[in-house]
Amino acid sequence: MQVWTKLFAKSPFKPLIKHSEVVLNTVETLEKALQRWYDGDYEEMRKIAVEVDRLEDVADRIKEEIRDSLSSKLMMAVAREDVLIYLHMQDKVADAAEDTAKWLLIREPGELPVEVKEVILQMGMESIKAAKLVHEAIVQMDRVIESGFADGEISKEYEIIRQIESVENKIDGLDTKLMQLVFENTEKMSWGDGFYILNIARTLSNISDKAKDAAERIRLMMNK
Amino acid sequence: MAVEVWLLITVILGFAMAWAIGANDAANSMSTAVGAKAITPKQAVIIAGLLEFTGAYFFGKSVTETIRKGILDPTMITDPNVLIYGSVAALLAATLWLVIATKFGLPVSTTHSIIGGIAGYGIVYAGTAIVNWGKMTQVVLSWILSPIVGAIMAYFIFKALTKSIFERKDPVRSARIWSPFWIGLAFVVIGTMFYIKVLHGKDLKTGVFMYGVPLGIVVFFVTYVLIKLRFPSSDPFIGVEAIFRKVQVITSGYVALAHGANDVANAIGPVAAVYAVATMGLSGMQVPVPKWILALGGLGIAVGVATYGYRVMETVGKKITELTNTRGFTIDFSAATVVLVASWMGLPISTTHTVVGAVIGVGLARGVKAINKNIVRDIIISWFITVPVAGLISAAIFKFLMIVG
């Protein structure tokens, strides 16, 4: 009667943390690519951007594994749907990073005004913050469960979620600023340059958007 | 065949059944501790072997009496052969059903099997009137209630444990005070049970206030001083887990003891019945269970733990990695308390199901990250099928023996 070995199912949280590590890694690598892009070292940038693509693949595979193991036959400390949607959003963060990398690979920029490039670089740095915070949030969620949903740990979690929201706000601001800059500089840039830069900005702000959605799901996990 | 030969056969069957209980069930009693890495599988085998024996030998008597003469009305059995064949049939049926169920991975209870077996032969012999339905209802109710009570208890103990320690402003400080409190509380129950089971006290109040509470207070202060001198860490989580890791060795020992006390009866209840017939004839219904039979059961369980339980514990240790020490403590404490109280009342209940109930309780308190619902469903199904199936097998064997014998 070895009930024990079967009664406990594998917790999804350790794999979720592993997934978020890879996501964070993807965003960090993207930021490195943006740095090269800013410096004009396009050859190095391409190598790094390809690495972003590879890391996104790794994240995808972990995501599939978690999905397969999360059957409805589990009784979990948090709702299964929340975990699955959370995972989806966390994965979208890496997807958005990969989208940015694609835009970087698609063409070399012409002579862009330096203030435009600076805003892009800033957005890249902020998106790392968002990804880092998502990682912190899921590690903290594990802790919340570990503590039996102790108030202290829950309020720490809320604090991380608030920070994610504020980073998202900041990136939104940068996004708007960039749009203005692009239209202010219409003489200095071609139509293609503008299209290119606005798409990079859009994908970058997507990173924090998805991070915010993920945080939203964590909030729901705590309010079962 | 002579009665003595039949006695020998039941002794062998009873020992085999005790061995099976030790090999499979007993491992469950130490599993939380092994899973939470409080002890190694090897240590678990030694502790479980010793305590299962102790539980069976010192505390196993009242449940054994229930199995021996509580299920069937003894006045309705006029032929001594019936008791002998019936006991053999019940033992064989329970063992057979256990083997079949294990093959299909069904977590069936040895307790349910043996009671089904006894009721099965009784009904074939004298119809449903022979079954002591009052007692039977009580027993079946206790199977349903004990996991539920275990779950409710574990739920609240876990909630209270986390509320008193992890939710405080200064968790390290509250851990220093509250950990000894919870440990002390576990010992209140242990002390009370010592009075009732070892000293055969009758008054629960005396047990609680003369033995349980004083022991709990002593343990509280000892633990308090030990923790005060050296709290294992500045991080309350690590610190509290480290404290409960040590305590868990004691609480899972407590489960092993309770398990031995309750489950030994499954193997030796029928043996005791045949022994009574062999020594005194049918008037032997009055003969108390001799100590050597309890020892035989205890030994069988201990041997089962030592020879096969080791393998079970090793797999368990590797597979339950999601269990922390505070959760293990909660499960042990709740389950052992329910099982001991039940065995004090002479109710044979399923240890495994009570432990599973406690696990679910901690899960409902959102303490365990993921529980396999399918297994829970299997267990519940096994409650319903074990008794009739074991009953049918036992009835068939009994019929056969009556014709042949």
XYZ file of C-alpha atoms in Angstrom:
629
model
C 0.000 0.000 0.000
C 2.471 2.601 -1.123
C 0.023 5.438 -1.149
C 2.745 7.896 -0.380
C 4.702 7.749 -3.530
C 1.589 8.447 -5.550
C -0.305 10.804 -3.302
C 2.017 13.737 -3.703
C 2.234 15.187 -7.160
C 5.152 17.222 -8.346
C 4.763 20.868 -7.482
C 4.630 23.121 -10.532
C 6.448 25.924 -8.775
C 10.042 24.812 -9.109
C 9.635 24.369 -12.898
C 7.880 27.761 -13.075
C 10.880 29.334 -11.380
C 13.199 27.564 -13.801
C 11.133 28.876 -16.705
C 11.269 32.414 -15.381
C 15.059 32.134 -15.060
C 15.282 31.367 -18.749
C 12.895 34.222 -19.543
C 15.029 36.596 -17.518
C 18.097 35.328 -19.330
C 16.419 35.962 -22.678
C 15.603 39.558 -21.786
C 19.090 40.162 -20.415
C 20.619 38.869 -23.621
C 18.327 41.142 -25.601
C 19.533 44.096 -23.599
C 23.122 43.182 -24.484
C 22.119 43.087 -28.146
C 20.529 46.526 -27.817
C 23.721 47.850 -26.265
C 25.727 46.630 -29.297
C 23.090 48.090 -31.555
C 23.452 51.421 -29.808
C 27.247 51.230 -30.163
C 26.897 50.381 -33.844
C 28.636 47.001 -33.468
C 26.136 45.211 -35.680
C 28.091 42.046 -36.257
C 28.304 41.283 -32.537
C 24.690 42.374 -32.137
C 23.544 39.768 -34.649
C 25.307 36.964 -32.783
C 23.666 37.984 -29.538
C 20.247 38.405 -31.149
C 20.452 34.848 -32.456
C 21.171 33.746 -28.899
C 17.949 35.489 -27.807
C 16.088 33.363 -30.302
C 17.691 30.190 -28.956
C 16.859 31.032 -25.341
C 13.258 31.687 -26.290
C 13.148 28.161 -27.682
C 14.426 26.773 -24.395
C 11.705 28.658 -22.531
C 9.126 27.246 -24.909
C 10.203 23.716 -24.238
C 10.042 24.155 -20.465
C 6.601 25.693 -20.888
C 5.371 22.635 -22.779
C 6.734 20.314 -20.104
C 4.976 22.215 -17.348
C 1.718 22.260 -19.293
C 1.859 18.527 -19.842
C 2.451 17.802 -16.175
C -0.285 20.115 -14.891
C -3.260 17.851 -15.318
C -6.653 18.593 -13.866
C -6.121 15.587 -11.623
C -4.195 17.703 -9.174
C -5.441 19.401 -6.084
C -3.251 22.466 -5.832
C -2.657 25.284 -3.431
C -3.498 27.689 -6.244
C -5.971 27.444 -9.110
C -4.660 25.467 -12.044
C -6.057 27.978 -14.554
C -4.154 30.785 -12.882
C -0.935 28.813 -13.088
C -1.475 28.017 -16.762
C -2.353 31.589 -17.710
C 0.535 32.842 -15.626
C 2.879 30.513 -17.453
C 1.492 31.712 -20.758
C 2.150 35.333 -19.821
C 5.595 34.617 -18.466
C 6.418 32.901 -21.731
C 5.062 35.890 -23.667
C 7.751 38.002 -22.012
C 10.395 35.883 -23.740
C 8.359 35.946 -26.957
C 8.331 39.729 -26.929
C 12.097 39.760 -26.403
C 12.480 37.464 -29.374
C 10.262 39.740 -31.487
C 12.533 42.649 -30.697
C 15.562 40.564 -31.633
C 13.899 39.755 -34.966
C 13.482 43.421 -35.742
C 17.109 43.999 -34.860
C 18.161 41.241 -37.242
C 15.965 42.388 -40.097
C 17.906 45.478 -41.032
C 20.743 47.706 -40.036
C 19.503 51.104 -38.997
C 20.458 54.151 -40.982
C 21.699 57.261 -39.240
C 19.279 57.508 -36.337
C 19.139 60.550 -34.074
C 21.037 59.743 -30.897
C 18.106 60.658 -28.620
C 15.968 58.030 -30.366
C 18.603 55.381 -29.801
C 18.918 56.411 -26.184
C 15.232 55.953 -25.523
C 15.371 52.471 -27.071
C 18.305 51.524 -24.875
C 16.476 52.823 -21.821
C 13.445 50.775 -22.709
C 15.677 47.731 -22.963
C 17.081 48.371 -19.498
C 13.634 48.837 -18.024
C 12.389 45.607 -19.567
C 15.159 43.735 -17.771
C 13.824 45.202 -14.572
C 10.366 43.912 -15.460
C 11.673 40.414 -16.190
C 13.728 40.402 -12.994
C 10.698 41.410 -10.991
C 8.608 38.659 -12.556
C 11.263 36.199 -11.499
C 11.222 37.631 -7.998
C 7.448 37.449 -7.961
C 7.297 33.745 -8.764
C 10.064 32.937 -6.284
C 8.102 34.897 -3.694
C 4.912 33.048 -4.649
C 6.666 29.798 -3.786
C 7.517 31.369 -0.475
C 3.914 32.460 0.079
C 2.823 28.848 -0.249
C 5.722 27.646 1.869
C 4.552 29.926 4.668
C 0.969 28.680 4.388
C -0.155 32.006 2.892
C 1.192 34.141 5.689
C 0.162 37.799 5.538
C 3.716 39.043 5.722
C 4.781 37.046 2.693
C 1.648 38.049 0.787
C 2.301 41.728 1.348
C 5.879 41.260 0.123
C 4.390 39.714 -2.992
C 2.035 42.667 -3.461
C 5.011 44.984 -3.207
C 6.748 43.169 -6.086
C 3.574 43.338 -8.163
C 3.359 47.090 -7.520
C 6.938 47.472 -8.703
C 6.179 45.581 -11.907
C 3.264 47.918 -12.526
C 5.420 50.952 -11.999
C 8.071 49.629 -14.418
C 5.350 49.038 -16.971
C 4.193 52.609 -16.473
C 7.690 53.875 -17.026
C 8.120 51.918 -20.255
C 4.763 53.188 -21.466
C 6.021 56.690 -20.859
C 9.206 55.973 -22.799
C 7.135 54.493 -25.603
C 5.087 57.674 -25.921
C 8.238 59.754 -25.775
C 9.720 57.704 -28.607
C 6.652 58.145 -30.785
C 6.903 61.885 -30.330
C 10.613 61.797 -31.120
C 10.052 59.820 -34.309
C 7.552 62.349 -35.612
C 9.660 65.289 -34.496
C 12.559 63.878 -36.506
C 10.737 63.066 -39.734
C 13.307 65.001 -41.786
C 16.256 63.110 -40.322
C 14.758 59.599 -40.797
C 13.273 57.683 -43.683
C 9.805 56.198 -43.577
C 11.424 52.793 -43.156
C 13.559 53.971 -40.226
C 10.459 55.230 -38.477
C 8.555 52.017 -39.070
C 11.518 49.986 -37.859
C 12.098 51.985 -34.701
C 8.433 52.140 -33.753
C 8.159 48.386 -34.064
C 11.174 47.843 -31.858
C 9.564 50.131 -29.316
C 6.281 48.277 -29.568
C 7.856 44.882 -28.959
C 9.928 46.258 -26.110
C 6.900 47.682 -24.372
C 5.234 44.342 -24.953
C 7.823 42.799 -22.634
C 6.620 44.869 -19.711
C 2.983 44.525 -20.740
C 3.201 40.755 -20.480
C 5.177 41.029 -17.275
C 2.313 43.049 -15.873
C -0.231 40.462 -17.023
C 1.818 37.748 -15.341
C 1.888 39.765 -12.124
C -1.861 40.169 -12.360
C -2.202 36.368 -12.395
C -0.028 36.012 -9.340
C -2.337 38.400 -7.575
C -5.216 36.083 -8.467
C -3.331 33.044 -7.202
C -3.247 34.576 -3.758
C -6.964 35.384 -3.710
C -8.348 31.914 -4.126
C -7.061 -32.228 12.044
C -6.307 -31.513 15.638
C -7.025 -28.077 17.019
C -3.327 -27.615 17.761
C -2.465 -28.033 14.108
C -5.030 -25.434 13.145
C -3.620 -23.133 15.772
C -0.208 -23.543 14.243
C -1.633 -22.764 10.803
C -3.328 -19.591 12.015
C -0.166 -18.576 13.838
C 1.755 -18.881 10.566
C -0.950 -17.061 8.614
C -1.179 -14.368 11.266
C 2.560 -13.913 11.239
C 2.542 -13.663 7.433
C -0.205 -11.074 7.583
C 1.715 -9.132 10.251
C 4.756 -9.295 8.012
C 2.742 -7.827 5.126
C 1.450 -5.060 7.378
C 4.997 -4.248 8.409
C 6.324 -4.423 4.884
C 3.745 -2.092 3.358
C 1.721 -0.185 5.905
C 4.353 0.480 8.500
C 6.480 2.310 5.986
C 3.635 4.774 5.593
C 3.889 5.713 9.233
C 7.447 6.969 8.873
C 7.029 8.327 5.386
C 6.478 11.954 6.261
C 9.719 12.011 8.228
C 11.681 10.261 5.505
C 10.100 12.457 2.832
C 10.909 15.611 4.751
C 14.482 14.371 5.217
C 14.249 14.320 8.993
C 15.690 10.796 9.078
C 17.298 8.412 6.644
C 15.435 5.310 5.442
C 17.789 3.173 7.502
C 17.022 5.076 10.714
C 13.337 4.952 9.856
C 13.457 1.171 9.601
C 15.061 0.827 13.027
C 12.739 3.315 14.733
C 9.627 1.939 13.037
C 10.560 -1.664 13.809
C 11.053 -0.929 17.502
C 8.018 1.285 17.919
C 5.648 -0.824 15.879
C 6.540 -3.715 18.135
C 6.117 -1.602 21.252
C 2.764 -0.297 20.049
C 1.523 -3.754 19.170
C 2.744 -5.398 22.354
C 1.679 -2.794 24.892
C -1.256 -1.055 23.274
C -2.656 -3.560 20.804
C -4.960 -5.409 23.129
C -8.248 -3.553 22.933
C -8.415 -3.524 19.154
C -7.486 -7.186 19.051
C -10.418 -7.934 21.322
C -12.736 -6.140 18.920
C -11.492 -8.166 15.980
C -11.616 -11.387 17.984
C -15.133 -11.161 19.308
C -16.607 -7.764 18.576
C -17.672 -8.225 14.979
C -19.578 -11.499 15.270
C -21.907 -12.523 18.063
C -19.921 -15.285 19.855
C -23.009 -16.858 21.419
C -24.269 -17.811 17.978
C -21.230 -19.936 17.195
C -21.842 -23.378 18.679
C -19.343 -25.389 16.684
C -15.681 -24.750 17.571
C -14.670 -25.697 14.034
C -16.569 -22.694 12.698
C -14.394 -20.311 14.648
C -11.254 -22.092 13.486
C -12.188 -22.358 9.808
C -13.601 -18.864 9.893
C -10.435 -17.363 11.304
C -8.322 -19.162 8.732
C -10.692 -18.039 5.964
C -10.657 -14.432 7.144
C -6.865 -14.341 7.347
C -6.406 -16.005 3.985
C -9.005 -13.783 2.340
C -7.477 -10.615 3.720
C -3.994 -11.657 2.619
C -5.218 -12.700 -0.819
C -7.138 -9.497 -1.341
C -4.109 -7.483 -0.231
C -1.937 -9.282 -2.759
C -4.465 -8.761 -5.568
C -5.026 -5.118 -4.694
C -1.309 -4.451 -4.478
C -0.917 -5.927 -7.929
C -3.467 -3.457 -9.281
C -1.995 -0.602 -7.286
C -5.117 -0.122 -5.190
C -4.370 1.339 -1.787
C -6.564 -0.980 0.253
C -6.639 -1.127 4.007
C -5.592 -4.234 5.930
C -8.089 -3.284 8.598
C -10.976 -3.205 6.178
C -9.871 -6.482 4.631
C -9.823 -8.432 7.862
C -13.151 -7.097 9.040
C -14.690 -7.913 5.666
C -13.231 -11.395 5.969
C -14.682 -11.951 9.419
C -18.122 -10.653 8.469
C -18.003 -12.765 5.295
C -17.591 -16.101 7.011
C -20.026 -15.175 9.736
C -22.788 -14.379 7.275
C -22.255 -17.626 5.360
C -22.464 -19.562 8.574
C -25.419 -17.999 10.320
C -26.847 -15.261 8.142
C -26.682 -11.531 8.688
C -28.036 -11.787 12.233
C -24.676 -13.003 13.537
C -22.958 -9.781 12.677
C -22.902 -7.339 15.519
C -24.274 -4.545 13.374
C -24.051 -1.995 16.137
C -20.331 -2.571 16.423
C -19.987 -2.897 12.662
C -21.705 0.445 12.105
C -19.438 1.976 14.679
C -16.399 0.537 12.925
C -17.498 1.602 9.456
C -18.402 5.053 10.740
C -14.956 5.347 12.241
C -13.416 4.564 8.843
C -15.367 7.360 7.284
C -14.980 9.724 10.194
C -11.311 9.188 10.976
C -9.964 10.581 7.691
C -12.415 13.446 7.964
C -11.455 14.134 11.569
C -7.787 13.739 10.580
C -8.273 16.231 7.761
C -10.107 18.773 9.905
C -7.545 18.478 12.663
C -4.599 18.779 10.301
C -6.247 21.760 8.615
C -6.624 23.689 11.834
C -3.302 22.669 13.328
C -1.507 23.728 10.182
C -3.415 27.033 10.033
C -2.715 27.706 13.689
C 0.929 26.708 13.329
C 1.517 29.092 10.441
C -0.557 31.835 12.054
C 1.356 31.607 15.291
C 4.793 31.503 13.694
C 5.061 32.716 10.135
C 2.437 35.444 10.253
C 3.914 37.324 13.174
C 5.809 40.586 12.884
C 8.918 38.942 14.266
C 8.720 35.336 13.096
C 12.025 34.308 14.665
C 10.883 35.503 18.067
C 7.468 33.852 17.794
C 9.084 30.674 16.502
C 11.103 30.514 19.726
C 7.942 30.604 21.819
C 5.434 28.832 19.631
C 7.519 25.901 18.432
C 7.894 24.604 21.999
C 4.169 25.141 22.458
C 3.220 22.936 19.512
C 5.758 20.330 20.442
C 4.477 20.415 24.019
C 0.931 19.935 22.760
C 1.965 16.819 20.857
C 3.358 15.470 24.107
C 0.151 16.206 25.996
C -1.487 13.664 23.730
C 1.410 11.225 24.012
C 1.345 11.478 27.822
C -2.410 11.001 28.001
C -2.201 7.951 25.803
C 0.600 6.565 27.927
C -1.697 6.707 30.933
C -4.594 5.098 29.123
C -2.762 2.458 27.166
C 0.232 1.525 29.309
C -1.117 2.115 32.777
C -4.616 1.096 31.640
C -6.155 4.165 33.210
C -9.849 4.613 32.673
C -10.460 8.258 33.442
C -9.593 10.507 30.536
C -9.477 13.572 32.780
C -6.855 12.018 35.038
C -4.876 11.080 31.954
C -4.955 14.577 30.546
C -4.241 16.491 33.735
C -1.985 14.089 35.641
C 0.085 12.798 32.720
C -0.510 14.669 29.467
C -0.370 18.263 30.618
C 2.606 17.857 33.013
C 4.590 16.028 30.336
C 3.645 18.673 27.789
C 4.781 21.448 30.135
C 8.103 19.736 30.843
C 8.692 19.223 27.125
C 7.697 22.836 26.479
C 10.333 24.146 28.867
C 13.057 21.774 27.728
C 12.430 22.674 24.092
C 12.148 26.351 24.976
C 15.541 26.366 26.681
C 17.172 24.327 23.896
C 15.858 26.668 21.229
C 16.711 29.754 23.278
C 20.306 28.605 23.581
C 20.671 28.057 19.895
C 18.060 28.965 17.335
C 19.167 27.247 14.148
C 19.079 30.337 11.935
C 18.173 33.973 11.627
C 15.741 33.068 8.868
C 12.493 31.954 10.518
C 11.662 29.536 7.726
C 14.954 27.713 7.885
C 14.994 27.938 11.673
C 11.493 26.620 12.199
C 11.992 23.812 9.730
C 15.226 22.847 11.475
C 13.441 22.666 14.825
C 10.556 20.661 13.447
C 12.915 18.342 11.631
C 14.117 17.105 15.013
C 10.636 16.998 16.479
C 9.360 15.102 13.506
C 11.489 12.137 14.414
C 9.464 11.902 17.608
C 6.069 12.511 16.020
C 6.572 9.947 13.308
C 7.724 7.521 15.948
C 4.408 8.344 17.579
C 2.606 7.395 14.352
C 4.523 4.119 14.190
C 3.508 3.393 17.771
C -0.125 4.184 17.037
C 0.004 2.108 13.904
C 1.397 -0.888 15.761
C -1.258 -0.515 18.442
C -4.105 -0.405 15.977
C -3.070 -2.612 13.098
C -1.540 -5.547 14.939
C -5.093 -6.681 15.592
C -5.678 -7.292 11.901
C -3.123 -10.049 11.911
C -3.543 -11.553 15.315
C -7.217 -11.017 16.137
C -8.164 -14.241 14.337
C -5.158 -16.024 15.850
C -6.334 -15.037 19.299
C -9.780 -16.407 18.503
C -8.378 -19.790 17.504
C -6.074 -19.794 20.512
C -9.032 -19.305 22.805
C -10.808 -22.278 21.238
C -7.671 -24.414 21.355
C -7.081 -23.824 25.042
C -10.556 -23.526 26.468
C -12.971 -24.743 23.817
C -15.925 -22.506 23.124
C -15.984 -21.178 26.658
C -12.703 -19.603 25.646
C -14.593 -16.545 24.496
C -13.718 -15.232 27.928
C -9.979 -15.834 27.637
C -8.047 -12.591 27.308
C -5.519 -12.240 24.499
C -2.251 -13.677 25.774
C 0.820 -11.483 25.603
C 2.767 -13.874 23.423
C 0.258 -13.500 20.623
C 0.602 -9.721 20.759
C 4.366 -10.190 20.726
C 4.067 -12.484 17.744
C 2.132 -9.834 15.842
C 4.535 -7.107 16.876
C 7.474 -9.233 15.831
C 5.861 -9.999 12.476
C 5.376 -6.308 11.814
C 8.939 -5.509 12.890
C 10.331 -8.241 10.661
C 8.226 -6.936 7.779
C 9.619 -3.449 8.269
C 13.177 -4.758 8.438
C 13.034 -7.141 5.500
C 10.887 -5.271 3.026
C 9.888 -1.919 4.502
C 13.389 -0.636 3.838
C 12.792 -0.679 0.099
C 9.458 1.047 0.484
C 10.962 3.795 2.622
C 13.752 4.365 0.176
C 11.370 4.990 -2.716
C 9.233 7.157 -0.481
C 12.232 9.203 0.584
C 13.109 9.878 -3.016
C 9.610 10.634 -4.179
C 8.098 12.911 -1.562
C 10.255 15.946 -1.909
C 7.442 18.430 -1.548
C 6.985 17.923 2.152
C 8.505 20.327 4.639
C 9.047 19.484 8.275
C 6.251 21.655 9.655
C 3.809 19.932 7.302
C 5.170 16.523 8.198
C 4.779 17.385 11.868
C 1.184 18.488 11.334
C 0.274 15.311 9.458
C 1.970 13.034 11.998
C 0.521 14.804 14.992
C -3.042 14.778 13.652
C -3.023 11.241 12.321
C -1.394 9.653 15.338
C -3.782 11.383 17.683
C -6.813 10.156 15.771
C -5.453 6.606 15.519
C -4.500 6.430 19.189
C -7.833 7.769 20.352
C -9.554 5.257 18.090
C -7.490 2.358 19.378
C -8.198 3.509 22.924
C -11.901 3.206 22.078
C -11.225 -0.224 20.603
C -12.084 0.909 17.107
C -10.038 -0.634 14.349
C -9.423 2.174 11.876
C -7.197 2.476 8.879
C -3.954 4.269 9.692
C -3.192 4.913 6.054
C -6.546 6.499 5.426
C -6.236 8.691 8.474
C -2.803 9.843 7.349
C -4.156 10.482 3.871
C -6.982 12.467 5.465
C -4.414 14.559 7.334
C -2.449 15.154 4.127
C -5.618 16.398 2.448
C -6.299 18.627 5.443
C -2.908 20.273 5.063
C -3.590 20.496 1.326
C -6.895 22.243 1.951
C -5.088 24.692 4.186
C -3.065 25.356 1.040
C 0.003 23.857 2.633
C 0.801 21.085 0.200
C 1.501 22.357 -3.279
C 0.003 19.512 -5.257
C -1.956 16.406 -4.333
C -2.934 13.696 -6.759
C -6.737 13.690 -6.812
C -6.896 10.325 -8.561
C -5.216 8.583 -5.670
C -7.613 10.189 -3.237
C -10.482 8.901 -5.375
C -8.938 5.405 -5.480
C -8.689 5.368 -1.717
C -12.316 6.328 -1.301
C -13.371 3.643 -3.782
C -11.261 1.103 -1.916
C -13.222 1.881 1.263
C -16.329 0.703 -0.422
C -15.089 -2.358 -2.244
C -12.613 -3.856 0.206
C -15.103 -5.068 2.787
C -17.487 -6.860 0.385
C -14.694 -8.336 -1.735
C -12.727 -9.632 1.259
C -16.044 -10.894 2.633
C -16.800 -12.848 -0.528
C -13.356 -14.428 -0.711
C -13.528 -15.349 2.958
C -17.022 -16.809 2.514
C -15.803 -19.002 -0.335
C -12.783 -20.272 1.586
C -14.922 -20.870 4.657
C -17.481 -22.856 2.667
C -14.687 -24.939 1.180
C -13.127 -25.664 4.567
C -16.483 -26.631 6.047
C -17.045 -29.136 3.286
C -13.513 -30.536 3.258
C -12.938 -30.341 7.004
